[in-house]
């Protein structure tokens, strides 16, 4: 089995249907589909029964939240790569899995773009990927989780931290990429079309608190202060700045302009 697509749902019947439709219509067929429902009471179970023949495994029972649901799905998965396409999100096109497979990549994680689309305004934008992945990536924000394909073996000794409600995926990324040195391949492929708002948006204060506590697990206080300075720029500008510094020509010109700017501001 090449891919395991894992969907977690709770009381999002219409979002669940949209996600199921996007998965079952993929042109590449070497995948299994696993759905973990947290005991929904809004008719989601009826949707699961409707599509029962096209879902490899599903269960509906109360659980401890989204990450416990993901962990349940991981334990059932048999695919080489796992993707978490949660309720309400969907693959950007019917050819996404085929395009990913055609790349013949072997990295521990394969990361594409999310497309955030607002159906009311009919406007959308793609997530910006960093020039390279580092601890700064997760201090600024994170990688698009729905658009990441994880090797299943990454979860053999590490599952999502169920004590966290919102940022357990960030903690997992940091552990695997920044601590253990797992390989990451960033690709210019839109994988997921996602809803503009989610749990992170709804619980912003808790998200910030969890994020800060998670960063503090991996970075000493002095290093955190350095990262705060680096992130005074917005994410887009910060990534563009880092991209310039990655090339000799860009580094040369950036150093020159910073010296000029420093002199101008110092004399004021």
Short mmCIF file of C-alpha atoms in Angstrom, two decimals, residues 36-243:
data_model
loop_
_atom_site.label_atom_id
_atom_site.label_comp_id
_atom_site.label_asym_id
_atom_site.label_seq_id
_atom_site.Cartn_x
_atom_site.Cartn_y
_atom_site.Cartn_z
CA UNK A 36 -11.85 8.33 12.78
CA UNK A 37 -15.01 10.02 14.04
CA UNK A 38 -15.11 11.28 17.61
CA UNK A 39 -18.67 10.18 18.35
CA UNK A 40 -20.52 12.73 16.22
CA UNK A 41 -24.23 13.35 16.80
CA UNK A 42 -24.95 15.52 13.73
CA UNK A 43 -25.51 12.79 11.14
CA UNK A 44 -21.84 12.21 10.30
CA UNK A 45 -22.30 8.49 11.01
CA UNK A 46 -25.00 8.33 8.33
CA UNK A 47 -22.47 9.80 5.87
CA UNK A 48 -19.93 7.17 6.88
CA UNK A 49 -22.48 4.41 6.33
CA UNK A 50 -23.35 5.89 2.93
CA UNK A 51 -19.73 5.62 1.78
CA UNK A 52 -18.93 2.47 3.75
CA UNK A 53 -17.90 0.44 0.69
CA UNK A 54 -15.28 3.05 -0.28
CA UNK A 55 -13.72 3.44 3.17
CA UNK A 56 -11.21 0.82 4.31
CA UNK A 57 -11.79 1.45 8.01
CA UNK A 58 -13.98 3.77 10.03
CA UNK A 59 -15.06 4.05 13.63
CA UNK A 60 -17.29 6.47 15.54
CA UNK A 61 -16.69 6.67 19.27
CA UNK A 62 -15.92 9.39 21.84
CA UNK A 63 -12.23 10.24 22.10
CA UNK A 64 -9.85 12.79 23.56
CA UNK A 65 -9.68 15.13 20.58
CA UNK A 66 -8.16 15.55 17.15
CA UNK A 67 -4.68 14.20 17.95
CA UNK A 68 -6.02 11.12 19.69
CA UNK A 69 -8.09 10.57 16.57
CA UNK A 70 -4.99 10.92 14.40
CA UNK A 71 -3.10 8.47 16.59
CA UNK A 72 -5.93 5.96 16.25
CA UNK A 73 -5.69 6.32 12.49
CA UNK A 74 -1.91 5.91 12.54
CA UNK A 75 -2.22 2.61 14.41
CA UNK A 76 -4.58 1.29 11.72
CA UNK A 77 -2.51 2.53 8.76
CA UNK A 78 -0.44 0.22 6.56
CA UNK A 79 0.65 2.63 3.80
CA UNK A 80 4.20 3.69 3.07
CA UNK A 81 3.21 7.36 3.46
CA UNK A 82 0.50 8.86 5.67
CA UNK A 83 -1.51 11.99 4.89
CA UNK A 84 -3.94 13.66 7.30
CA UNK A 85 -6.80 15.16 5.30
CA UNK A 86 -9.20 16.18 8.04
CA UNK A 87 -12.90 16.79 7.79
CA UNK A 88 -13.69 19.86 5.70
CA UNK A 89 -10.39 19.82 3.82
CA UNK A 90 -9.94 18.17 0.46
CA UNK A 91 -7.37 17.36 -2.17
CA UNK A 92 -6.82 20.28 -4.52
CA UNK A 93 -7.57 18.14 -7.58
CA UNK A 94 -8.33 14.55 -8.49
CA UNK A 95 -4.74 14.12 -9.70
CA UNK A 96 -2.88 15.08 -6.52
CA UNK A 97 -1.87 11.57 -5.45
CA UNK A 98 -0.87 10.73 -9.02
CA UNK A 99 1.32 13.83 -9.24
CA UNK A 100 2.98 13.04 -5.88
CA UNK A 101 3.60 9.44 -6.89
CA UNK A 102 5.08 10.48 -10.24
CA UNK A 103 7.82 12.42 -8.42
CA UNK A 104 9.31 9.15 -7.08
CA UNK A 105 10.49 10.84 -3.88
CA UNK A 106 11.89 8.95 -0.89
CA UNK A 107 12.23 11.71 1.75
CA UNK A 108 10.86 11.14 5.24
CA UNK A 109 8.41 13.98 4.66
CA UNK A 110 7.10 15.39 1.39
CA UNK A 111 5.53 18.84 1.81
CA UNK A 112 3.42 20.74 -0.69
CA UNK A 113 1.23 23.84 -0.49
CA UNK A 114 -2.17 24.41 1.11
CA UNK A 115 -4.66 26.54 -0.79
CA UNK A 116 -6.82 28.62 1.55
CA UNK A 117 -10.08 29.41 -0.21
CA UNK A 118 -12.95 31.56 1.01
CA UNK A 119 -16.10 30.54 -0.84
CA UNK A 120 -17.90 33.76 0.18
CA UNK A 121 -15.35 36.12 -1.33
CA UNK A 122 -14.20 33.62 -3.96
CA UNK A 123 -10.63 34.49 -3.13
CA UNK A 124 -7.76 32.35 -1.96
CA UNK A 125 -4.04 32.14 -1.41
CA UNK A 126 -1.34 29.47 -1.15
CA UNK A 127 0.80 28.89 1.88
CA UNK A 128 4.38 30.09 1.53
CA UNK A 129 7.02 27.44 2.07
CA UNK A 130 10.38 28.41 3.58
CA UNK A 131 13.58 28.34 1.48
CA UNK A 132 14.67 25.53 3.80
CA UNK A 133 13.18 23.96 6.91
CA UNK A 134 14.74 24.83 10.28
CA UNK A 135 13.72 25.61 13.84
CA UNK A 136 12.89 29.12 12.64
CA UNK A 137 10.15 27.61 10.45
CA UNK A 138 8.33 26.37 13.53
CA UNK A 139 9.02 29.46 15.58
CA UNK A 140 7.39 31.62 12.88
CA UNK A 141 4.56 29.19 12.27
CA UNK A 142 4.76 25.65 10.86
CA UNK A 143 4.52 23.56 7.68
CA UNK A 144 1.12 22.86 6.07
CA UNK A 145 0.09 19.66 7.83
CA UNK A 146 -2.68 18.61 5.44
CA UNK A 147 -0.23 18.92 2.56
CA UNK A 148 2.46 16.76 4.15
CA UNK A 149 3.07 13.09 3.42
CA UNK A 150 4.84 11.34 6.31
CA UNK A 151 6.67 8.04 6.12
CA UNK A 152 4.72 5.70 8.38
CA UNK A 153 7.90 4.55 10.15
CA UNK A 154 8.29 8.05 11.64
CA UNK A 155 5.42 7.20 13.98
CA UNK A 156 6.88 3.91 15.21
CA UNK A 157 8.43 5.53 18.27
CA UNK A 158 6.64 8.90 18.34
CA UNK A 159 2.92 9.63 18.11
CA UNK A 160 1.19 13.00 18.42
CA UNK A 161 1.27 14.43 21.95
CA UNK A 162 -2.35 14.09 23.08
CA UNK A 163 -1.83 16.49 25.99
CA UNK A 164 -1.74 19.28 23.38
CA UNK A 165 -5.01 20.36 21.80
CA UNK A 166 -3.77 22.49 18.90
CA UNK A 167 -0.02 22.30 18.18
CA UNK A 168 0.92 18.62 18.57
CA UNK A 169 1.70 18.54 14.85
CA UNK A 170 4.25 21.34 15.35
CA UNK A 171 5.87 19.43 18.20
CA UNK A 172 6.08 16.34 15.99
CA UNK A 173 7.70 18.31 13.17
CA UNK A 174 10.29 19.79 15.54
CA UNK A 175 11.13 16.43 17.08
CA UNK A 176 11.55 14.66 13.76
CA UNK A 177 13.15 17.42 11.66
CA UNK A 178 15.11 19.61 14.08
CA UNK A 179 16.07 17.01 16.68
CA UNK A 180 16.29 13.73 14.79
CA UNK A 181 17.30 15.18 11.42
CA UNK A 182 14.64 13.48 9.29
CA UNK A 183 14.68 14.49 5.64
CA UNK A 184 12.15 16.91 4.14
CA UNK A 185 11.39 17.60 0.49
CA UNK A 186 9.46 20.79 -0.31
CA UNK A 187 7.57 20.55 -3.59
CA UNK A 188 5.81 23.13 -5.74
CA UNK A 189 2.52 21.24 -5.75
CA UNK A 190 -0.79 22.35 -4.24
CA UNK A 191 -1.97 19.35 -2.24
CA UNK A 192 -4.85 20.57 -0.09
CA UNK A 193 -7.72 22.98 -0.54
CA UNK A 194 -8.64 23.88 2.99
CA UNK A 195 -11.20 25.80 4.97
CA UNK A 196 -10.02 29.30 5.97
CA UNK A 197 -10.79 28.81 9.68
CA UNK A 198 -10.07 25.85 11.92
CA UNK A 199 -9.42 24.90 15.50
CA UNK A 200 -6.23 27.00 15.61
CA UNK A 201 -8.22 30.08 14.57
CA UNK A 202 -11.04 29.40 17.04
CA UNK A 203 -8.73 28.93 20.03
CA UNK A 204 -6.11 31.55 19.26
CA UNK A 205 -5.06 32.29 22.84
CA UNK A 206 -4.62 28.63 23.67
CA UNK A 207 -2.77 28.10 20.39
CA UNK A 208 -0.28 30.84 21.26
CA UNK A 209 0.23 29.46 24.78
CA UNK A 210 0.74 25.89 23.52
CA UNK A 211 3.08 27.08 20.79
CA UNK A 212 5.25 29.07 23.18
CA UNK A 213 5.41 26.18 25.67
CA UNK A 214 6.36 23.74 22.90
CA UNK A 215 9.14 25.99 21.60
CA UNK A 216 10.45 26.33 25.17
CA UNK A 217 10.80 22.54 25.37
CA UNK A 218 13.39 22.63 22.59
CA UNK A 219 15.08 26.05 22.85
CA UNK A 220 16.83 27.75 25.80
CA UNK A 221 15.60 31.19 26.82
CA UNK A 222 18.53 33.02 25.20
CA UNK A 223 17.92 31.39 21.84
CA UNK A 224 14.22 32.24 22.03
CA UNK A 225 15.11 35.93 22.37
CA UNK A 226 17.21 35.67 19.18
CA UNK A 227 14.30 34.08 17.34
CA UNK A 228 11.98 36.85 18.55
CA UNK A 229 14.27 39.38 16.90
CA UNK A 230 14.38 37.40 13.65
CA UNK A 231 10.60 37.20 13.55
CA UNK A 232 9.91 40.93 13.88
CA UNK A 233 9.43 40.64 10.13
CA UNK A 234 6.22 39.04 8.90
CA UNK A 235 6.48 35.46 7.65
CA UNK A 236 6.52 36.37 3.96
CA UNK A 237 9.25 38.97 4.38
CA UNK A 238 11.28 36.73 6.69
CA UNK A 239 11.24 33.86 4.18
CA UNK A 240 12.18 36.18 1.32
CA UNK A 241 15.01 37.59 3.44
CA UNK A 242 16.31 34.10 4.22
CA UNK A 243 16.04 33.14 0.57
#
